[in-house]
Amino acid sequence: MVAMMMRLGRLSGPMMATLGPRLFSHSAAGTTSAAGRGLASCGNSLLVGFLRGSVPANDAGVNWIVGVRSCSTVAQQQVQNGKNHASNAAPAADSTKEAKEIVSYWGVPPVKVVNKDGTVWKWDCFRPWETYQADLSIDLKKHHVPLNLLDKLAYWMVKALRVPTDLFFQKRYGCRAMMLETVAAVPGMVGGMLLHCKSLRRFEQSGGWIKSLLEEAENERMHLMTFMEVTKPRWYDRALVISVQAVFFNAYFLGYMISPKFAHRVVGYLEEEAIHSYTEFLNELDKGNIKNVPAPAIAIDYWQLPPNSTLRDVVMVVRADEAHHRDVNHFASDVHFHGRELKDVSAPVGYH
Amino acid sequence: MVAMMMRLGRLSGPMMATLGPRLFSHSAAGTTSAAGRGLASCGNSLLVGFLRGSVPANDAGVNWIVGVRSCSTVAQQQVQNGKNHASNAAPAADSTKEAKEIVSYWGVPPVKVVNKDGTVWKWDCFRPWETYQADLSIDLKKHHVPLNLLDKLAYWMVKALRVPTDLFFQKRYGCRAMMLETVAAVPGMVGGMLLHCKSLRRFEQSGGWIKSLLEEAENERMHLMTFMEVTKPRWYDRALVISVQAVFFNAYFLGYMISPKFAHRVVGYLEEEAIHSYTEFLNELDKGNIKNVPAPAIAIDYWQLPPNSTLRDVVMVVRADEAHHRDVNHFASDVHFHGRELKDVSAPVGYH
């Protein structure tokens, strides 16, 4: 069946592609801006500002947005005749009247996120309301002293993992950071997913922990998106990332199912190591062994950094983020150590 | 090793618990409100309003918040002496001076989300800025006519699944809705997770689709949290949910890895069925076969409904949400059918 599905997938491409070219001639006229509805409706003036109903007609972003919309199939607007079936093989409509009736087939409007000054927001992987200023005052030296065998197991496991990592990367801190983020972004996603499934199975709320862990994963992914801009991975770095993800994802998945308190403790210690690693990175930058290049644009926008920020500033905020994740994970582990469940304890909000 | 870990976990409980009682005597004095830092720092006045640094001293919420903080271990504030190790077995500190030095061990502040009027926000499973008003104007009758074999396979698979569902639930639409949501919340999470892992492996951004799919999963989970309040599942409903999740999660995981376009199409059709199912639910409510009870408080807060809303209003907004998810998933499938990847097409924002 799998083979058949793959074959069908390939066959279907050309069939659908026949619709493609003419779709690109349609404008986005007559569409409504439902994109920001959900967020804007909470009365948040900033979001309303970002999610305006229209963008200037000559804005460069408009063409791009129209291009995006056209990726979907289109159909004539549904005729409410009691039958539930509409054709998505609609004839091309060139006249103004007909053009107004044409909407994106699925009604999913193009993303129209604009800055306060009216310019188009340039990032898809994060939105203006997800940006923040890192709290650099966080204590970087905090450490959870392993109190029992489970803690010690977690601690020494992480310490042992550092040996091959040191050997592989040596002084290549840029690559090391990138590699580290591909690993660090896994636990939050796995934990969030497992808590989500548990919440569904047990008909119970999660105390906000699903969101909190997913936010951690997204923040770590943003670190990766940033370091990608300053370091180019080599083929063996990529190969390593794929292998490590395959092993670590499954190991963490299993580990979290067996003992969330152990899993969170491991992440707490991983983050402690990450802080150490970024401190070394900073030392190398200060010594001049790594060039302190200007900060990538994505980092400036994500952490709301001044325009003249450098790589050093980026490493500083990333390190602060890791310290926050260390706190959250040790905290989560502590909750379990007290014999309580995460759902009983309100999760931190926007703590990264 | 697994058995050992489990045993260690149990042993460690009493060790940690010894710290517990005295922690409850400490106030949250001297702590900073970093909780809202991330979100509040984006200059969003609404969020700042929700995430205030303090709540009134006599507010009932404070005790609860202090209780929450005490779940974590505490330590004397880290002495910056160059050594990275602090003890978390700190002595109890009763004097004012000492009390100020005591902070929540991990510095994770209690959640202090308050409404605009200063009352404490009562939900952990969602926050004020995640609430919205559903767009009831969405076309509920839209249908993707299966164009090729892959579409037809998806369509008939979903149609076939309806037969046992109809037989099992018959006219118990409340339970059926609840069951449906435990299934409907899986694809978004699985899809989001797989795209997240792909983004990490390939060092590439996701076009915002990770967030979009995770938002869908969270929205579906909120539907479940709502229906839980109006319907009590029986033991065989719970058993069915567990069995169905075990099968569906793995099937969808595999399906999404093999063919995301097929997986999204299946979800599109599942959502079309969900709309049908909720329409039947509304018919039964209108006929008086199901009592139109007042809407649960969680629904009123989540969808910003008027205080006197009823179950019928809730079903209306849930059905509109499902229609939005139908659109997003058919759209995502269409993107793949055009031979493009989701990351190349900006994901919808807050479209639910």
XYZ file of C-alpha atoms in Angstrom:
704
model
C 0.000 0.000 0.000
C 2.865 2.299 0.814
C 4.405 1.754 -2.601
C 1.051 2.436 -4.209
C 0.652 5.665 -2.268
C 4.065 6.854 -3.375
C 3.232 6.074 -6.984
C -0.128 7.813 -6.752
C 1.571 10.829 -5.283
C 3.857 11.116 -8.255
C 1.039 10.575 -10.744
C -1.112 13.215 -9.191
C 1.507 15.939 -9.544
C 1.067 16.639 -13.264
C -2.725 16.451 -12.980
C -2.772 19.192 -10.418
C -0.006 21.136 -12.106
C -2.241 21.770 -15.089
C -4.185 24.160 -12.910
C -1.067 25.997 -11.901
C -0.182 28.517 -14.633
C -3.547 30.183 -14.990
C -3.885 30.589 -11.252
C -0.958 32.948 -11.254
C -2.909 35.417 -13.366
C -5.486 35.991 -10.659
C -5.113 38.786 -8.187
C -6.013 38.555 -4.559
C -8.898 40.986 -5.076
C -11.993 40.478 -3.036
C -10.362 38.558 -0.287
C -10.753 39.325 3.350
C -8.000 39.469 5.891
C -8.958 36.634 8.146
C -5.316 35.850 8.823
C -5.073 38.051 11.795
C -8.579 37.467 12.988
C -7.742 35.071 15.736
C -4.963 37.089 17.255
C -6.252 40.522 16.432
C -9.622 39.868 17.957
C -8.182 39.768 21.451
C -8.082 43.519 21.298
C -4.337 43.668 21.102
C -3.391 46.874 19.388
C 0.100 45.726 18.533
C -1.170 42.655 16.754
C -3.793 44.618 14.927
C -0.981 46.869 13.804
C 0.954 43.933 12.501
C -1.977 42.203 10.883
C -3.558 44.894 8.827
C -6.248 44.098 6.344
C -4.327 45.479 3.422
C -0.857 46.467 2.360
C 0.006 49.291 -0.026
C -0.687 48.380 -3.641
C 2.837 49.074 -4.819
C 4.577 47.413 -1.930
C 7.067 44.818 -3.036
C 5.570 42.448 -0.529
C 2.240 42.362 -2.311
C 3.477 40.455 -5.319
C 5.085 37.944 -3.061
C 1.865 37.584 -1.118
C -0.161 37.150 -4.285
C 2.343 34.550 -5.405
C 1.811 32.665 -2.203
C -1.944 32.676 -2.511
C -1.751 31.270 -6.005
C -0.095 28.138 -4.749
C -3.501 26.936 -3.699
C -6.076 25.773 -6.129
C -8.936 28.184 -6.805
C -12.584 27.710 -7.464
C -15.533 29.858 -8.212
C -17.089 31.019 -5.020
C -19.310 28.295 -3.658
C -22.901 28.540 -4.866
C -25.135 27.947 -1.891
C -27.507 25.580 -3.643
C -27.879 23.009 -0.953
C -25.458 20.608 -2.554
C -22.189 20.237 -0.763
C -20.026 19.741 -3.799
C -18.027 22.422 -5.513
C -15.643 21.889 -8.358
C -12.086 23.022 -7.917
C -11.497 22.862 -11.657
C -12.941 26.324 -12.130
C -12.620 28.034 -15.512
C -10.223 30.942 -15.729
C -11.997 34.227 -15.108
C -10.523 37.339 -16.647
C -13.283 39.913 -16.378
C -13.418 42.141 -13.305
C -16.751 40.724 -12.215
C -15.571 37.182 -12.444
C -12.255 38.021 -10.821
C -14.144 39.220 -7.759
C -15.882 35.887 -7.488
C -12.629 34.005 -7.579
C -11.183 33.371 -4.178
C -8.386 31.212 -2.960
C -10.008 27.807 -3.086
C -9.499 27.134 0.566
C -10.038 30.692 1.644
C -6.749 30.642 3.461
C -5.607 34.219 3.022
C -2.019 35.105 2.248
C -0.024 36.200 5.236
C -0.047 39.955 5.503
C 2.149 40.616 8.462
C 3.505 44.133 8.363
C 5.641 46.161 10.703
C 4.332 49.216 12.471
C 5.849 51.406 9.759
C 3.915 49.540 7.071
C 6.843 47.567 5.702
C 6.311 43.868 5.230
C 7.542 41.597 8.003
C 10.210 39.514 6.370
C 10.324 36.345 8.451
C 8.030 33.372 8.112
C 9.661 31.253 10.779
C 8.682 33.695 13.517
C 6.278 36.616 13.859
C 6.682 40.038 15.454
C 4.760 39.041 18.579
C 7.186 36.183 19.230
C 10.175 38.497 19.496
C 11.529 39.545 22.880
C 14.451 41.027 24.746
C 16.537 38.425 26.515
C 16.982 38.764 30.259
C 20.763 38.872 30.542
C 20.622 39.259 34.314
C 19.857 35.576 34.804
C 22.282 33.679 37.017
C 24.454 31.619 34.680
C 26.290 29.720 37.407
C 23.362 28.002 39.042
C 23.808 24.270 39.207
C 21.644 21.477 40.493
C 23.807 19.324 42.729
C 22.801 15.720 42.031
C 21.044 14.540 45.155
C 20.231 10.973 44.373
C 21.141 8.187 42.010
C 18.711 9.261 39.308
C 20.175 12.786 39.342
C 23.701 11.388 39.273
C 22.840 9.127 36.372
C 21.515 12.127 34.447
C 24.540 14.245 35.385
C 27.205 11.744 34.418
C 25.383 10.774 31.269
C 25.520 14.376 30.083
C 29.133 14.753 31.214
C 30.080 11.600 29.304
C 28.384 12.915 26.161
C 30.632 15.967 26.290
C 33.789 13.950 25.683
C 33.036 12.895 22.078
C 31.544 16.338 21.408
C 34.762 18.055 22.531
C 36.818 15.695 20.409
C 34.679 16.185 17.315
C 34.294 19.964 17.338
C 37.397 21.058 19.246
C 37.536 24.842 18.762
C 34.844 25.073 16.079
C 32.380 26.763 18.431
C 30.099 28.023 15.687
C 29.492 24.539 14.349
C 29.310 23.174 17.853
C 26.597 25.678 18.738
C 24.633 24.764 15.640
C 24.925 21.071 16.357
C 23.949 21.674 19.957
C 20.777 23.468 18.911
C 19.663 20.641 16.639
C 19.779 18.444 19.730
C 18.442 21.002 22.208
C 15.328 21.620 20.132
C 14.210 17.999 20.422
C 13.280 17.559 24.120
C 10.779 20.417 24.238
C 8.975 19.099 21.185
C 8.927 15.495 22.397
C 7.855 16.470 25.912
C 5.164 18.811 24.612
C 3.848 16.170 22.256
C 3.728 13.456 24.885
C 1.962 15.745 27.353
C -0.471 16.710 24.592
C -1.296 13.059 23.897
C -1.627 12.383 27.626
C -3.965 15.350 27.987
C -6.174 13.920 25.229
C -6.126 10.365 26.552
C -6.917 11.323 30.108
C -9.335 14.163 29.409
C -7.379 16.538 31.584
C -5.659 19.894 31.159
C -1.891 20.209 31.175
C -1.280 23.215 33.415
C 0.089 25.057 30.404
C 3.153 22.789 30.211
C 2.460 21.662 26.653
C 2.697 25.238 25.454
C 5.679 25.942 27.665
C 7.694 22.993 26.345
C 6.735 23.711 22.753
C 7.852 27.300 23.234
C 11.203 26.010 24.428
C 11.526 23.877 21.289
C 10.663 26.834 19.081
C 13.144 29.056 20.845
C 15.890 26.463 20.350
C 14.960 26.184 16.685
C 15.331 29.946 16.379
C 18.846 29.619 17.810
C 19.603 27.188 15.012
C 18.118 29.508 12.379
C 20.453 32.189 13.727
C 23.661 30.167 13.818
C 22.916 28.865 10.321
C 23.522 32.416 9.127
C 27.023 32.654 10.565
C 28.311 29.109 10.137
C 28.119 26.829 7.177
C 27.973 23.178 8.200
C 30.160 20.716 6.300
C 28.852 17.444 4.955
C 30.033 15.485 7.973
C 28.347 17.963 10.309
C 25.084 17.366 8.465
C 25.573 13.604 8.573
C 26.233 13.816 12.290
C 23.099 15.885 12.875
C 20.928 13.333 11.089
C 22.433 10.411 12.996
C 22.275 12.165 16.351
C 18.665 13.228 15.819
C 17.636 9.685 14.920
C 19.169 8.331 18.110
C 18.385 11.205 20.462
C 14.766 11.682 19.374
C 13.929 8.048 20.017
C 15.965 7.837 23.201
C 14.335 10.959 24.614
C 10.873 9.811 23.522
C 11.353 6.538 25.367
C 13.037 8.222 28.323
C 10.220 10.734 28.723
C 7.599 8.000 28.629
C 9.417 6.002 31.311
C 10.466 8.845 33.613
C 9.691 12.497 32.874
C 11.618 13.555 35.963
C 14.760 11.891 34.648
C 14.203 13.317 31.170
C 13.768 16.876 32.446
C 16.834 16.502 34.683
C 18.906 15.386 31.696
C 17.775 18.475 29.778
C 18.586 20.646 32.809
C 22.151 19.313 32.752
C 22.373 19.564 28.963
C 21.496 23.235 29.301
C 24.156 23.690 31.983
C 26.652 22.283 29.498
C 25.269 24.551 26.787
C 25.907 27.572 29.006
C 29.485 26.373 29.508
C 29.896 25.870 25.777
C 28.626 29.362 24.941
C 30.916 30.851 27.611
C 33.856 29.204 25.838
C 32.506 30.589 22.564
C 32.530 34.086 24.104
C 36.088 33.590 25.363
C 37.237 32.675 21.873
C 35.469 35.724 20.479
C 37.140 37.951 23.077
C 40.548 36.459 22.315
C 39.995 37.187 18.642
C 40.225 33.521 17.630
C 36.707 33.761 16.190
C 35.824 36.847 14.185
C 33.146 38.959 15.829
C 31.056 39.420 12.698
C 27.902 41.568 12.612
C 24.821 39.851 14.021
C 22.573 38.217 11.401
C 19.407 40.166 10.577
C 17.229 37.332 11.882
C 18.866 37.604 15.319
C 18.464 41.373 15.432
C 14.750 41.023 14.733
C 14.118 38.029 16.988
C 15.849 39.370 20.101
C 15.075 43.018 19.338
C 18.791 43.808 19.298
C 20.264 47.166 18.272
C 21.097 47.298 14.528
C 24.863 47.366 15.120
C 24.906 44.196 17.232
C 27.577 41.578 16.710
C 27.923 37.815 16.993
C 29.046 38.328 20.594
C 25.699 39.937 21.458
C 23.903 37.035 19.834
C 25.856 34.455 21.813
C 25.065 36.421 24.989
C 21.300 36.290 24.443
C 21.364 32.661 23.323
C 23.267 31.752 26.476
C 20.667 33.585 28.577
C 17.930 31.600 26.821
C 19.701 28.356 27.658
C 19.875 29.414 31.303
C 16.113 29.920 31.279
C 15.563 26.480 29.786
C 17.876 25.000 32.428
C 15.662 26.532 35.119
C 12.421 25.324 33.574
C 13.655 21.767 33.140
C 15.176 21.413 36.605
C 11.958 22.930 37.954
C 9.862 20.399 36.017
C 12.026 17.588 37.310
C 11.641 18.901 40.865
C 7.865 18.879 40.489
C 8.037 15.184 39.670
C 10.493 14.572 42.512
C 7.900 15.966 44.869
C 5.530 13.296 43.639
C 3.343 15.774 41.808
C 2.397 15.983 38.169
C 3.250 18.894 35.902
C -0.422 19.584 35.288
C -0.845 20.438 38.977
C 1.710 23.247 38.733
C 1.110 26.208 36.487
C 3.746 26.326 33.760
C 5.961 29.360 33.260
C 4.755 31.822 30.656
C 7.128 33.171 28.032
C 10.088 32.162 30.192
C 12.975 32.105 27.741
C 18.280 -0.142 33.593
C 14.702 0.904 33.186
C 13.714 -0.969 36.330
C 16.574 0.673 38.186
C 15.513 4.111 37.048
C 11.972 3.510 38.205
C 13.197 2.321 41.579
C 15.526 5.284 41.961
C 12.695 7.582 41.152
C 10.638 6.187 43.987
C 13.540 6.308 46.403
C 14.310 9.882 45.605
C 10.798 11.071 46.456
C 11.148 11.004 50.263
C 14.627 12.544 50.048
C 13.289 15.523 48.197
C 10.111 15.636 50.199
C 12.081 16.442 53.330
C 12.649 19.873 51.886
C 8.996 20.364 51.205
C 7.283 21.500 54.412
C 9.630 24.300 55.324
C 9.504 25.687 51.827
C 5.875 26.478 52.298
C 6.734 28.948 55.036
C 8.665 31.181 52.666
C 6.981 34.002 50.892
C 7.665 34.925 47.332
C 9.334 38.143 48.510
C 12.263 39.441 46.569
C 11.402 37.669 43.380
C 11.200 39.371 40.073
C 8.449 38.933 37.580
C 10.358 37.437 34.737
C 7.342 35.392 33.702
C 6.010 37.966 31.399
C 9.350 39.252 30.303
C 9.428 37.498 26.990
C 5.973 38.448 25.897
C 5.722 41.766 27.652
C 8.979 43.032 26.229
C 7.517 43.201 22.746
C 5.829 46.388 23.824
C 2.402 44.849 23.810
C 0.262 46.774 26.229
C -2.362 44.057 26.561
C 0.170 41.467 27.549
C 1.833 43.807 29.973
C -1.601 44.291 31.461
C -2.017 40.578 31.888
C 1.445 39.911 33.179
C 1.826 42.392 35.957
C 4.733 42.209 38.326
C 2.565 41.875 41.410
C -0.925 40.964 42.464
C -2.796 42.447 45.443
C -1.547 41.067 48.742
C -4.930 39.814 49.835
C -5.941 38.346 46.545
C -6.950 34.709 46.783
C -4.713 34.010 43.845
C -1.563 34.911 45.762
C -1.697 31.949 48.103
C -2.183 29.676 45.165
C 0.729 31.288 43.384
C 2.965 31.016 46.438
C 1.915 27.404 46.738
C 2.969 26.792 43.205
C 6.386 28.351 43.669
C 7.030 26.170 46.678
C 6.847 23.056 44.590
C 10.354 23.789 43.465
C 13.341 23.328 45.663
C 14.967 26.495 47.003
C 18.538 27.495 47.631
C 20.334 30.460 49.041
C 21.038 32.871 46.297
C 24.150 31.797 44.448
C 27.328 33.271 45.883
C 29.373 34.494 42.977
C 32.656 33.039 44.205
C 33.932 31.602 40.990
C 32.792 28.114 41.806
C 29.844 26.920 39.843
C 28.337 24.769 42.516
C 25.575 25.803 44.841
C 23.857 23.604 47.328
C 20.133 23.191 47.015
C 19.900 21.913 50.560
C 19.766 25.435 51.936
C 18.984 26.024 55.603
C 15.640 27.583 56.396
C 15.878 31.348 56.602
C 13.364 33.162 58.758
C 14.811 36.634 59.196
C 13.817 39.336 56.739
C 17.344 39.681 55.429
C 17.693 36.004 54.837
C 14.203 35.749 53.385
C 15.203 38.239 50.721
C 18.113 36.053 49.747
C 15.907 33.046 49.335
C 14.579 32.686 45.849
C 12.798 29.918 44.105
C 15.670 27.566 43.433
C 15.258 27.655 39.714
C 14.118 31.244 39.591
C 11.056 30.211 37.630
C 8.501 32.687 38.894
C 4.940 31.684 39.644
C 2.492 32.508 36.922
C 0.869 35.845 37.601
C -1.578 36.214 34.781
C -4.313 38.635 35.700
C -7.261 40.054 33.824
C -7.529 43.705 32.957
C -9.667 44.258 36.050
C -6.953 42.799 38.281
C -8.667 39.483 38.948
C -6.542 36.386 38.505
C -6.832 34.595 35.167
C -8.236 31.233 36.050
C -7.076 28.960 33.217
C -3.710 27.302 32.939
C -4.416 25.431 29.743
C -4.756 28.661 27.759
C -3.863 32.311 28.299
C -5.812 35.484 27.599
C -3.836 36.260 24.448
C -4.817 32.897 22.951
C -8.523 33.662 23.094
C -10.389 34.821 20.004
C -13.763 35.286 18.406
C -14.608 32.551 15.927
C -15.360 33.590 12.364
C -18.824 32.125 11.889
C -19.086 33.466 8.350
C -16.827 30.733 7.005
C -18.315 28.583 4.242
C -19.246 25.279 5.858
C -20.211 23.532 2.640
C -16.938 23.715 0.809
C -15.717 20.331 -0.318
C -12.624 19.177 -2.123
C -13.762 16.942 -4.954
C -11.249 14.081 -5.092
C -9.327 14.598 -8.321
C -6.998 11.676 -8.384
C -6.454 8.273 -6.863
C -4.604 9.599 -3.823
C -7.463 12.010 -3.073
C -10.019 9.259 -3.569
C -8.114 6.941 -1.278
C -8.102 9.638 1.411
C -11.793 10.392 0.856
C -13.043 6.815 1.006
C -10.817 5.974 3.923
C -12.426 8.751 5.955
C -15.919 7.780 4.742
C -15.268 4.166 5.745
C -14.149 5.248 9.214
C -17.490 6.950 9.716
C -19.426 3.694 9.613
C -18.099 2.197 12.876
C -18.201 5.653 14.484
C -21.904 6.020 13.616
C -22.603 2.551 14.967
C -20.711 3.129 18.206
C -22.004 6.564 19.148
C -25.384 6.647 17.386
C -27.129 9.737 18.805
C -24.655 10.438 21.621
C -23.324 13.560 19.906
C -21.658 14.975 22.998
C -19.510 11.880 23.470
C -18.952 11.655 19.753
C -17.667 15.218 19.677
C -15.334 14.512 22.556
C -14.028 11.368 20.931
C -13.617 13.217 17.650
C -11.493 15.889 19.296
C -9.125 13.368 20.850
C -8.454 12.172 17.306
C -8.506 15.587 15.625
C -5.850 16.962 17.972
C -3.291 14.381 16.861
C -2.481 15.333 13.226
C -1.477 18.923 13.972
C 0.888 17.814 16.696
C 2.420 15.014 14.633
C 2.759 17.201 11.536
C 4.231 20.077 13.534
C 6.691 17.776 15.242
C 7.849 16.138 12.027
C 8.293 19.499 10.310
C 10.216 20.706 13.351
C 12.587 17.736 13.180
C 12.958 18.219 9.424
C 13.743 21.890 9.941
C 16.513 20.937 12.398
C 17.941 18.165 10.226
C 18.034 20.221 7.071
C 19.008 23.555 8.601
C 16.095 25.299 6.964
C 13.128 27.351 8.110
C 9.590 25.990 7.965
C 7.615 28.894 6.503
C 5.747 29.138 9.799
C 4.007 25.800 9.243
C 5.308 24.233 12.427
C 3.609 26.925 14.458
C 0.498 26.775 12.331
C 0.051 23.018 12.754
C 0.807 23.160 16.461
C -1.795 25.911 16.829
C -4.312 23.624 15.155
C -3.491 20.846 17.637
C -3.870 23.237 20.559
C -7.162 24.514 19.260
C -8.482 20.957 18.944
C -7.315 20.212 22.466
C -9.266 23.232 23.670
C -12.357 21.768 21.999
C -11.824 18.640 24.057
C -11.347 20.639 27.265
C -14.691 22.288 26.499
C -16.690 19.160 25.721
C -15.266 17.478 28.813
C -17.276 19.993 30.817
C -20.603 19.025 29.280
C -20.195 15.300 28.727
C -18.869 12.669 31.039
C -17.197 9.823 29.163
C -17.993 6.262 30.267
C -15.308 3.673 30.814
C -15.696 2.215 27.341
C -15.395 5.671 25.811
C -12.102 6.127 27.629
C -10.899 2.680 26.559
C -11.800 3.491 22.975
C -9.925 6.809 23.103
C -6.760 5.099 24.334
C -6.958 2.389 21.667
C -7.772 4.813 18.874
C -4.947 7.163 19.869
C -2.427 4.327 19.918
C -3.399 3.279 16.394
C -4.091 6.695 14.878
C -0.981 8.412 16.263
C 1.316 5.795 14.795
C -0.607 5.526 11.539
C -0.574 9.278 11.036
C 3.087 9.520 12.027
C 3.979 6.934 9.381
C 1.546 8.416 6.870
C 2.983 11.908 7.263
C 6.524 10.657 6.832
C 5.608 8.811 3.636
C 3.296 11.380 2.062
C 2.453 14.699 3.737
C 0.083 15.547 0.884
C -1.940 12.412 1.541
C -1.866 13.018 5.305
C -3.093 16.611 4.979
C -5.797 15.508 2.544
C -7.024 12.897 5.028
C -7.243 15.576 7.720
C -9.096 17.857 5.288
C -11.706 15.150 4.804
C -11.797 14.331 8.512
C -12.623 17.965 9.157
C -15.369 17.872 6.507
C -16.857 14.945 8.426
C -16.451 16.840 11.682
C -18.467 19.729 10.254
C -21.194 17.259 9.266
C -21.119 15.719 12.713
C -21.460 19.087 14.459
C -24.309 20.039 12.119
C -26.133 16.883 13.252
C -25.343 17.855 16.845
C -26.960 21.262 16.231
C -30.029 19.601 14.682
C -30.469 17.426 17.760
C -30.118 20.498 19.978
C -32.732 22.341 17.922
C -35.111 19.390 18.092
C -34.701 19.324 21.858
C -33.259 15.797 21.903
C -30.139 17.187 23.554
C -30.560 19.745 26.313
C -29.164 23.147 25.414
C -27.298 23.667 28.676
C -25.387 26.871 29.479
C -21.965 27.075 27.879
C -19.080 25.993 30.131
C -17.032 28.862 31.591
C -13.926 27.688 29.751
C -15.702 28.062 26.400
C -16.982 31.531 27.244
C -13.452 32.662 28.055
C -11.718 30.904 25.168
C -14.032 32.084 22.390
C -14.883 35.386 24.085
C -18.574 34.439 24.098
C -21.287 36.450 25.850
C -21.883 35.287 29.453
C -25.323 33.838 28.665
C -24.123 31.611 25.829
C -25.343 28.053 25.531
C -24.041 24.719 24.304
C -25.475 25.560 20.892
C -23.218 28.636 20.642
C -20.243 26.498 21.594
C -20.994 23.909 18.918
C -21.325 26.740 16.396
C -17.844 28.130 17.121
C -16.271 24.684 17.293
C -17.764 23.851 13.894
C -16.340 27.098 12.472
C -12.915 26.131 13.844
C -13.144 22.772 12.120
C -13.966 24.513 8.852
C -10.805 26.593 9.229
C -8.738 23.478 9.842
C -10.318 21.862 6.784
C -9.141 24.813 4.699
C -5.619 24.788 6.079
C -5.156 21.071 5.532
C -6.570 20.962 2.006
C -4.410 24.009 1.280
C -1.306 22.254 2.649
C -2.114 19.201 0.565
C -2.541 21.396 -2.525
C 0.885 22.920 -1.943
C 2.380 19.440 -2.082
C 0.283 18.550 -5.120
C 1.885 21.470 -6.907
C 5.236 19.877 -6.238
C 6.228 22.524 -3.722
C 7.171 22.206 -0.103
C 5.274 23.796 2.763
C 8.321 25.843 3.753
C 8.119 27.691 0.416
C 4.620 28.946 1.200
C 3.974 31.209 4.139
C 1.716 29.470 6.650
C -1.562 31.027 7.762
C -1.387 33.026 10.975
C -3.952 32.498 13.709
C -6.307 30.890 11.189
C -8.712 28.948 13.340
